[in-house]
mmCIF file of C-alpha atoms in Angstrom:
data_model
loop_
_atom_site.group_PDB
_atom_site.id
_atom_site.type_symbol
_atom_site.label_atom_id
_atom_site.label_comp_id
_atom_site.label_asym_id
_atom_site.label_seq_id
_atom_site.Cartn_x
_atom_site.Cartn_y
_atom_site.Cartn_z
ATOM 1 C CA ASP A 1 -0.580 0.220 -0.230
ATOM 2 C CA ILE A 2 1.644 3.349 -1.721
ATOM 3 C CA ARG A 3 0.040 4.954 1.780
ATOM 4 C CA ALA A 4 2.940 3.510 4.345
ATOM 5 C CA HIS A 5 5.290 5.008 1.822
ATOM 6 C CA ILE A 6 4.256 8.916 2.209
ATOM 7 C CA GLN A 7 1.841 9.499 5.460
ATOM 8 C CA PRO A 8 4.821 10.496 8.196
ATOM 9 C CA ASN A 9 3.486 7.919 10.709
ATOM 10 C CA GLY A 10 4.367 9.846 14.323
ATOM 11 C CA LEU A 11 7.728 10.706 11.851
ATOM 12 C CA ARG A 12 7.669 14.141 9.207
ATOM 13 C CA ARG A 13 8.002 12.965 6.563
ATOM 14 C CA THR A 14 9.839 14.267 3.141
ATOM 15 C CA LEU A 15 8.634 13.550 -0.361
ATOM 16 C CA PHE A 16 11.053 14.179 -3.394
ATOM 17 C CA PHE A 17 9.060 13.361 -6.153
ATOM 18 C CA ALA A 18 12.615 13.630 -9.406
ATOM 19 C CA GLY A 19 12.409 13.182 -12.794
ATOM 20 C CA LYS A 20 14.093 14.192 -16.528
ATOM 21 C CA GLY A 21 11.460 17.355 -17.494
ATOM 22 C CA GLY A 22 8.302 16.607 -18.749
ATOM 23 C CA VAL A 23 7.054 13.062 -17.094
ATOM 24 C CA GLY A 24 4.613 14.453 -14.584
ATOM 25 C CA LYS A 25 6.547 15.421 -11.235
ATOM 26 C CA THR A 26 4.640 18.769 -10.908
ATOM 27 C CA VAL A 27 1.145 17.335 -11.331
ATOM 28 C CA ALA A 28 2.501 13.615 -8.836
ATOM 29 C CA SER A 29 3.738 16.431 -6.787
ATOM 30 C CA CYS A 30 0.305 18.389 -6.420
ATOM 31 C CA VAL A 31 -1.643 15.623 -6.063
ATOM 32 C CA THR A 32 0.092 14.330 -3.448
ATOM 33 C CA ALA A 33 0.406 17.373 -1.186
ATOM 34 C CA VAL A 34 -3.354 17.832 -1.867
ATOM 35 C CA TRP A 35 -4.183 14.271 -0.512
ATOM 36 C CA LEU A 36 -2.117 14.447 2.502
ATOM 37 C CA ALA A 37 -3.551 17.775 3.651
ATOM 38 C CA ARG A 38 -7.030 16.155 3.421
ATOM 39 C CA GLN A 39 -5.948 13.396 5.343
ATOM 40 C CA GLY A 40 -5.482 15.800 8.144
ATOM 41 C CA TYR A 41 -1.013 16.756 7.647
ATOM 42 C CA LYS A 42 -0.143 19.835 7.749
ATOM 43 C CA THR A 43 1.547 19.592 4.293
ATOM 44 C CA LEU A 44 4.138 22.151 2.543
ATOM 45 C CA LEU A 45 4.520 21.508 -1.188
ATOM 46 C CA LEU A 46 8.191 23.637 -1.916
ATOM 47 C CA THR A 47 9.784 23.502 -5.491
ATOM 48 C CA THR A 48 12.911 25.123 -7.015
ATOM 49 C CA ASP A 49 12.681 24.834 -9.831
ATOM 50 C CA PRO A 50 11.840 28.184 -12.172
ATOM 51 C CA ALA A 51 9.494 26.516 -14.831
ATOM 52 C CA ALA A 52 7.894 25.062 -12.774
ATOM 53 C CA HIS A 53 3.804 25.746 -12.349
ATOM 54 C CA LEU A 54 2.092 23.975 -9.013
ATOM 55 C CA GLY A 55 -0.028 27.819 -8.773
ATOM 56 C CA ASP A 56 -0.639 26.715 -11.483
ATOM 57 C CA VAL A 57 -1.800 22.802 -11.493
ATOM 58 C CA LEU A 58 -3.310 23.878 -7.495
ATOM 59 C CA ASP A 59 -5.646 27.150 -9.008
ATOM 60 C CA SER A 60 -3.961 29.737 -6.383
ATOM 61 C CA PRO A 61 -0.407 31.663 -6.400
ATOM 62 C CA VAL A 62 2.492 29.672 -5.265
ATOM 63 C CA GLU A 63 5.744 32.366 -4.488
ATOM 64 C CA ASP A 64 8.259 32.948 -2.427
ATOM 65 C CA GLU A 65 6.987 33.287 0.484
ATOM 66 C CA VAL A 66 5.096 29.755 1.998
ATOM 67 C CA THR A 67 0.980 31.049 0.493
ATOM 68 C CA ALA A 68 -1.685 28.446 1.834
ATOM 69 C CA ILE A 69 -3.049 27.273 -1.056
ATOM 70 C CA GLY A 70 -7.044 28.274 -1.340
ATOM 71 C CA GLU A 71 -9.572 27.011 0.300
ATOM 72 C CA GLN A 72 -7.395 23.550 0.913
ATOM 73 C CA PRO A 73 -6.599 23.768 4.756
ATOM 74 C CA ASN A 74 -3.375 21.845 5.824
ATOM 75 C CA MET A 75 -1.688 23.039 2.682
ATOM 76 C CA TRP A 76 0.034 25.327 2.260
ATOM 77 C CA ALA A 77 3.624 25.894 -1.116
ATOM 78 C CA VAL A 78 6.792 28.135 -2.117
ATOM 79 C CA LYS A 79 8.635 28.853 -4.839
ATOM 80 C CA ILE A 80 12.019 28.720 -4.298
ATOM 81 C CA ASP A 81 13.745 32.432 -7.338
ATOM 82 C CA PRO A 82 17.376 30.615 -6.102
ATOM 83 C CA LYS A 83 18.298 34.281 -7.411
ATOM 84 C CA ALA A 84 16.769 35.838 -5.095
ATOM 85 C CA ALA A 85 17.893 33.498 -2.142
ATOM 86 C CA SER A 86 21.556 33.488 -3.317
ATOM 87 C CA GLU A 87 21.445 37.192 -2.926
ATOM 88 C CA THR A 88 20.081 36.927 1.339
ATOM 89 C CA TYR A 89 22.534 33.768 1.523
ATOM 90 C CA LYS A 90 25.473 36.329 0.473
ATOM 91 C CA ALA A 91 23.873 38.909 2.506
ATOM 92 C CA ARG A 92 24.063 37.016 5.342
ATOM 93 C CA ILE A 93 27.308 35.697 5.179
ATOM 94 C CA LEU A 94 29.175 38.645 4.193
ATOM 95 C CA ALA A 95 27.137 40.045 7.651
ATOM 96 C CA ASP A 96 28.326 37.452 9.726
ATOM 97 C CA ALA A 97 31.871 38.698 8.507
ATOM 98 C CA ARG A 98 30.898 41.787 9.217
ATOM 99 C CA GLN A 99 30.267 41.808 12.633
ATOM 100 C CA ARG A 100 33.198 39.267 13.133
ATOM 101 C CA GLY A 101 35.768 42.341 12.207
ATOM 102 C CA ARG A 102 37.310 40.372 9.933
ATOM 103 C CA PRO A 103 39.219 43.122 7.415
ATOM 104 C CA GLU A 104 38.135 44.127 3.987
ATOM 105 C CA SER A 105 40.446 42.070 2.485
ATOM 106 C CA ALA A 106 38.763 39.135 3.232
ATOM 107 C CA ILE A 107 35.797 40.556 3.110
ATOM 108 C CA LYS A 108 36.686 40.429 0.033
ATOM 109 C CA VAL A 109 38.726 37.118 -0.817
ATOM 110 C CA MET A 110 34.342 35.789 0.901
ATOM 111 C CA GLU A 111 32.614 38.377 -1.524
ATOM 112 C CA GLU A 112 34.300 36.374 -4.582
ATOM 113 C CA GLU A 113 34.126 32.976 -3.552
ATOM 114 C CA LEU A 114 30.122 33.518 -3.097
ATOM 115 C CA ASN A 115 29.924 34.522 -6.776
ATOM 116 C CA SER A 116 31.027 31.274 -7.647
ATOM 117 C CA PRO A 117 28.796 28.743 -9.799
ATOM 118 C CA CYS A 118 27.133 27.250 -6.902
ATOM 119 C CA THR A 119 26.546 29.754 -4.513
ATOM 120 C CA GLU A 120 22.907 30.347 -6.369
ATOM 121 C CA GLU A 121 22.376 26.307 -6.299
ATOM 122 C CA MET A 122 24.270 26.382 -2.320
ATOM 123 C CA ALA A 123 21.524 29.516 -1.435
ATOM 124 C CA ALA A 124 18.362 27.007 -2.508
ATOM 125 C CA PHE A 125 19.825 23.759 -1.627
ATOM 126 C CA ASP A 126 20.005 26.206 2.380
ATOM 127 C CA LYS A 127 16.272 27.669 2.002
ATOM 128 C CA PHE A 128 14.987 24.014 1.965
ATOM 129 C CA ILE A 129 16.706 23.331 4.787
ATOM 130 C CA GLU A 130 15.419 25.876 6.967
ATOM 131 C CA TYR A 131 11.734 24.265 5.507
ATOM 132 C CA ALA A 132 12.351 21.270 6.225
ATOM 133 C CA SER A 133 13.190 21.518 9.266
ATOM 134 C CA GLN A 134 10.439 23.612 10.439
ATOM 135 C CA ASP A 135 8.797 21.775 12.908
ATOM 136 C CA GLU A 136 5.670 22.682 12.172
ATOM 137 C CA TRP A 137 5.087 20.485 9.070
ATOM 138 C CA GLN A 138 4.567 17.199 9.195
ATOM 139 C CA VAL A 139 4.773 16.676 5.489
ATOM 140 C CA VAL A 140 7.453 18.489 3.310
ATOM 141 C CA VAL A 141 6.770 17.657 -0.499
ATOM 142 C CA PHE A 142 9.236 18.771 -3.325
ATOM 143 C CA ASP A 143 9.035 19.393 -6.749
ATOM 144 C CA THR A 144 12.565 19.614 -7.835
ATOM 145 C CA ALA A 145 13.800 21.075 -11.185
ATOM 146 C CA PRO A 146 14.868 18.165 -13.723
ATOM 147 C CA THR A 147 17.171 15.245 -13.219
ATOM 148 C CA GLY A 148 19.857 17.365 -14.176
ATOM 149 C CA HIS A 149 19.672 20.285 -11.799
ATOM 150 C CA THR A 150 18.345 17.880 -8.767
ATOM 151 C CA LEU A 151 21.422 15.651 -9.250
ATOM 152 C CA ARG A 152 23.393 18.726 -8.561
ATOM 153 C CA LEU A 153 21.454 19.830 -5.746
ATOM 154 C CA LEU A 154 21.839 16.564 -3.721
ATOM 155 C CA GLU A 155 25.628 17.261 -4.288
ATOM 156 C CA LEU A 156 25.630 20.366 -1.930
ATOM 157 C CA PRO A 157 26.248 18.467 1.220
ATOM 158 C CA VAL A 158 29.746 17.733 -0.310
ATOM 159 C CA ASP A 159 30.252 21.152 -0.800
ATOM 160 C CA TRP A 160 28.717 22.595 1.834
ATOM 161 C CA SER A 161 30.521 20.781 3.740
ATOM 162 C CA GLN A 162 33.967 21.515 2.169
ATOM 163 C CA GLN A 163 33.569 24.798 1.498
ATOM 164 C CA ILE A 164 33.201 25.384 5.833
ATOM 165 C CA ASP A 165 36.171 23.282 5.984
ATOM 166 C CA VAL A 166 37.933 25.610 4.252
ATOM 167 C CA LYS A 167 37.290 28.831 5.336
ATOM 168 C CA VAL A 168 40.274 30.678 5.788
ATOM 169 C CA PHE A 169 39.336 33.723 8.170
ATOM 170 C CA ALA A 170 37.720 31.228 10.833
ATOM 171 C CA SER A 171 37.575 32.416 14.384
ATOM 172 C CA VAL A 172 36.808 29.920 17.385
ATOM 173 C CA ASP A 173 33.147 31.044 17.163
ATOM 174 C CA ALA A 174 32.531 30.699 14.096
ATOM 175 C CA SER A 175 34.022 27.043 14.046
ATOM 176 C CA THR A 176 32.029 26.609 16.662
ATOM 177 C CA ALA A 177 28.931 28.295 14.529
ATOM 178 C CA ASP A 178 30.838 26.209 11.547
ATOM 179 C CA ASP A 179 30.143 23.052 13.907
ATOM 180 C CA ALA A 180 25.896 23.139 14.488
ATOM 181 C CA ALA A 181 25.858 23.686 11.001
ATOM 182 C CA LYS A 182 27.417 20.628 9.711
ATOM 183 C CA GLN A 183 25.548 18.962 12.246
ATOM 184 C CA HIS A 184 22.179 20.108 11.294
ATOM 185 C CA PHE A 185 23.110 19.997 8.109
ATOM 186 C CA GLY A 186 23.707 16.261 8.757
ATOM 187 C CA GLN A 187 20.221 15.640 10.134
ATOM 188 C CA VAL A 188 18.397 17.658 7.493
ATOM 189 C CA ILE A 189 20.646 14.710 4.519
ATOM 190 C CA GLU A 190 19.300 12.064 7.904
ATOM 191 C CA MET A 191 15.832 12.930 7.526
ATOM 192 C CA MET A 192 14.935 13.088 3.376
ATOM 193 C CA ARG A 193 16.902 9.191 2.999
#
Protein backbone atom coordinates (compact mmCIF):
# COMPACT_ATOMS: atom_id res chain seq x y z
CA ASP A 1 0.00 0.00 0.00
CA ILE A 2 1.55 3.28 -1.14
CA ARG A 3 0.06 5.19 1.79
CA ALA A 4 2.54 3.55 4.15
CA HIS A 5 5.34 5.18 2.16
CA ILE A 6 3.93 8.70 2.06
CA GLN A 7 2.08 9.21 5.35
CA PRO A 8 4.18 10.58 8.22
CA ASN A 9 3.28 7.88 10.81
CA GLY A 10 4.43 10.06 13.70
CA LEU A 11 7.60 11.32 12.00
CA ARG A 12 8.03 14.17 9.56
CA ARG A 13 8.04 12.79 6.05
CA THR A 14 9.99 14.36 3.18
CA LEU A 15 8.95 13.23 -0.29
CA PHE A 16 10.91 13.94 -3.47
CA PHE A 17 9.40 13.80 -6.94
CA ALA A 18 12.31 13.58 -9.36
CA GLY A 19 12.88 12.70 -13.00
CA LYS A 20 13.59 14.25 -16.35
CA GLY A 21 11.54 17.19 -17.64
CA GLY A 22 8.00 16.57 -18.82
CA VAL A 23 7.30 13.30 -16.99
CA GLY A 24 4.66 14.70 -14.62
CA LYS A 25 6.63 15.51 -11.47
CA THR A 26 4.64 18.67 -10.78
CA VAL A 27 1.24 17.02 -11.23
CA ALA A 28 2.26 14.00 -9.12
CA SER A 29 3.70 16.17 -6.34
CA CYS A 30 0.62 18.42 -6.30
CA VAL A 31 -1.83 15.49 -6.19
CA THR A 32 0.17 13.85 -3.40
CA ALA A 33 0.38 17.07 -1.38
CA VAL A 34 -3.36 17.75 -1.75
CA TRP A 35 -4.20 14.18 -0.73
CA LEU A 36 -1.96 14.39 2.35
CA ALA A 37 -3.44 17.75 3.34
CA ARG A 38 -6.94 16.30 3.01
CA GLN A 39 -5.90 13.46 5.32
CA GLY A 40 -5.21 16.15 7.93
CA TYR A 41 -1.42 16.38 7.65
CA LYS A 42 0.15 19.84 7.66
CA THR A 43 1.78 19.73 4.25
CA LEU A 44 4.29 22.02 2.56
CA LEU A 45 4.79 21.68 -1.19
CA LEU A 46 7.93 23.34 -2.48
CA THR A 47 9.96 23.57 -5.65
CA THR A 48 13.27 24.98 -6.82
CA ASP A 49 12.32 24.41 -10.47
CA PRO A 50 12.14 27.79 -12.22
CA ALA A 51 9.81 26.24 -14.82
CA ALA A 52 7.42 24.67 -12.30
CA HIS A 53 3.75 25.53 -12.64
CA LEU A 54 2.51 24.68 -9.16
CA GLY A 55 0.16 27.67 -9.19
CA ASP A 56 -1.46 26.54 -12.44
CA VAL A 57 -2.00 22.99 -11.19
CA LEU A 58 -3.29 24.13 -7.79
CA ASP A 59 -5.25 27.09 -9.19
CA SER A 60 -3.69 29.25 -6.50
CA PRO A 61 -0.71 31.62 -6.60
CA VAL A 62 2.59 30.12 -5.44
CA GLU A 63 5.29 32.68 -4.71
CA ASP A 64 8.69 32.80 -3.02
CA GLU A 65 7.07 33.03 0.43
CA VAL A 66 5.10 30.22 2.06
CA THR A 67 1.46 30.73 1.11
CA ALA A 68 -1.71 28.90 2.12
CA ILE A 69 -3.28 27.17 -0.88
CA GLY A 70 -6.76 28.54 -1.53
CA GLU A 71 -9.48 26.84 0.45
CA GLN A 72 -7.33 23.75 0.99
CA PRO A 73 -6.86 23.22 4.74
CA ASN A 74 -3.45 22.01 5.97
CA MET A 75 -1.65 22.93 2.76
CA TRP A 76 0.95 25.53 1.92
CA ALA A 77 3.32 25.96 -1.01
CA VAL A 78 6.43 27.93 -1.87
CA LYS A 79 8.53 28.35 -5.00
CA ILE A 80 12.12 28.93 -3.98
CA ASP A 81 13.63 31.62 -6.19
CA PRO A 82 17.31 30.62 -6.47
CA LYS A 83 18.43 34.15 -7.42
CA ALA A 84 16.64 35.79 -4.48
CA ALA A 85 17.84 33.03 -2.13
CA SER A 86 21.39 33.60 -3.38
CA GLU A 87 21.29 37.32 -2.67
CA THR A 88 19.93 36.72 0.84
CA TYR A 89 22.52 34.00 1.45
CA LYS A 90 25.42 36.20 0.30
CA ALA A 91 24.21 39.16 2.37
CA ARG A 92 23.91 36.97 5.48
CA ILE A 93 27.42 35.49 5.08
CA LEU A 94 29.03 38.89 4.46
CA ALA A 95 27.12 40.59 7.29
CA ASP A 96 28.29 37.87 9.66
CA ALA A 97 31.90 38.34 8.53
CA ARG A 98 31.66 42.11 9.03
CA GLN A 99 30.06 41.66 12.45
CA ARG A 100 32.98 39.43 13.44
CA GLY A 101 35.36 42.23 12.48
CA ARG A 102 36.94 40.58 9.45
CA PRO A 103 39.31 42.84 7.52
CA GLU A 104 38.03 44.30 4.27
CA SER A 105 40.57 42.22 2.34
CA ALA A 106 38.96 39.06 3.76
CA ILE A 107 35.49 40.37 2.87
CA LYS A 108 36.64 40.91 -0.74
CA VAL A 109 37.91 37.32 -0.93
CA MET A 110 34.62 36.06 0.49
CA GLU A 111 32.66 38.12 -2.05
CA GLU A 112 34.68 36.55 -4.87
CA GLU A 113 34.12 33.05 -3.46
CA LEU A 114 30.39 33.74 -3.13
CA ASN A 115 30.22 34.60 -6.84
CA SER A 116 31.01 30.98 -7.71
CA PRO A 117 28.49 29.08 -9.86
CA CYS A 118 27.38 26.79 -7.05
CA THR A 119 26.45 29.61 -4.63
CA GLU A 120 22.99 29.95 -6.16
CA GLU A 121 22.41 26.21 -5.83
CA MET A 122 23.79 26.22 -2.29
CA ALA A 123 21.51 29.10 -1.36
CA ALA A 124 18.46 27.32 -2.79
CA PHE A 125 19.38 24.16 -0.89
CA ASP A 126 19.94 26.22 2.26
CA LYS A 127 16.41 27.60 1.83
CA PHE A 128 15.07 24.07 1.27
CA ILE A 129 16.76 22.96 4.51
CA GLU A 130 15.21 25.91 6.32
CA TYR A 131 11.72 24.86 5.23
CA ALA A 132 12.25 21.10 5.58
CA SER A 133 13.49 21.41 9.15
CA GLN A 134 10.61 23.55 10.43
CA ASP A 135 8.53 21.68 12.99
CA GLU A 136 5.21 23.04 11.72
CA TRP A 137 5.15 20.66 8.72
CA GLN A 138 4.28 17.00 9.05
CA VAL A 139 5.04 16.40 5.38
CA VAL A 140 7.30 18.29 2.98
CA VAL A 141 6.70 17.42 -0.68
CA PHE A 142 9.54 18.51 -2.96
CA ASP A 143 8.72 18.99 -6.64
CA THR A 144 12.25 18.89 -7.99
CA ALA A 145 13.71 20.47 -11.09
CA PRO A 146 14.69 18.09 -13.92
CA THR A 147 17.11 15.31 -12.98
CA GLY A 148 20.44 17.00 -13.82
CA HIS A 149 19.66 20.03 -11.68
CA THR A 150 18.38 17.84 -8.84
CA LEU A 151 21.43 15.59 -8.86
CA ARG A 152 23.63 18.67 -8.64
CA LEU A 153 21.52 19.96 -5.76
CA LEU A 154 21.88 16.67 -3.89
CA GLU A 155 25.66 16.76 -4.36
CA LEU A 156 25.76 20.02 -2.44
CA PRO A 157 26.18 18.45 1.01
CA VAL A 158 29.74 17.58 0.00
CA ASP A 159 30.42 20.99 -1.58
CA TRP A 160 28.85 22.84 1.33
CA SER A 161 30.73 20.83 3.93
CA GLN A 162 34.01 21.38 2.06
CA GLN A 163 33.33 25.11 1.83
CA ILE A 164 32.90 25.22 5.59
CA ASP A 165 36.10 23.18 6.09
CA VAL A 166 38.28 25.48 3.99
CA LYS A 167 37.29 28.87 5.39
CA VAL A 168 40.51 30.80 5.62
CA PHE A 169 39.41 33.46 8.05
CA ALA A 170 37.57 31.32 10.61
CA SER A 171 37.61 32.21 14.27
CA VAL A 172 36.71 30.02 17.25
CA ASP A 173 33.15 31.44 17.13
CA ALA A 174 32.88 30.78 13.40
CA SER A 175 34.25 27.27 13.85
CA THR A 176 31.65 26.53 16.53
CA ALA A 177 28.89 27.92 14.30
CA ASP A 178 30.18 25.87 11.36
CA ASP A 179 30.18 22.69 13.48
CA ALA A 180 26.57 23.41 14.47
CA ALA A 181 25.67 24.05 10.82
CA LYS A 182 27.28 20.76 9.76
CA GLN A 183 25.39 18.89 12.47
CA HIS A 184 22.10 20.52 11.44
CA PHE A 185 22.82 19.78 7.78
CA GLY A 186 23.56 16.14 8.61
CA GLN A 187 20.28 15.86 10.50
CA VAL A 188 18.35 17.21 7.51
CA ILE A 189 20.10 14.82 5.11
CA GLU A 190 19.29 11.93 7.47
CA MET A 191 15.65 13.07 7.63
CA MET A 192 15.50 13.05 3.81
CA ARG A 193 16.79 9.46 3.69
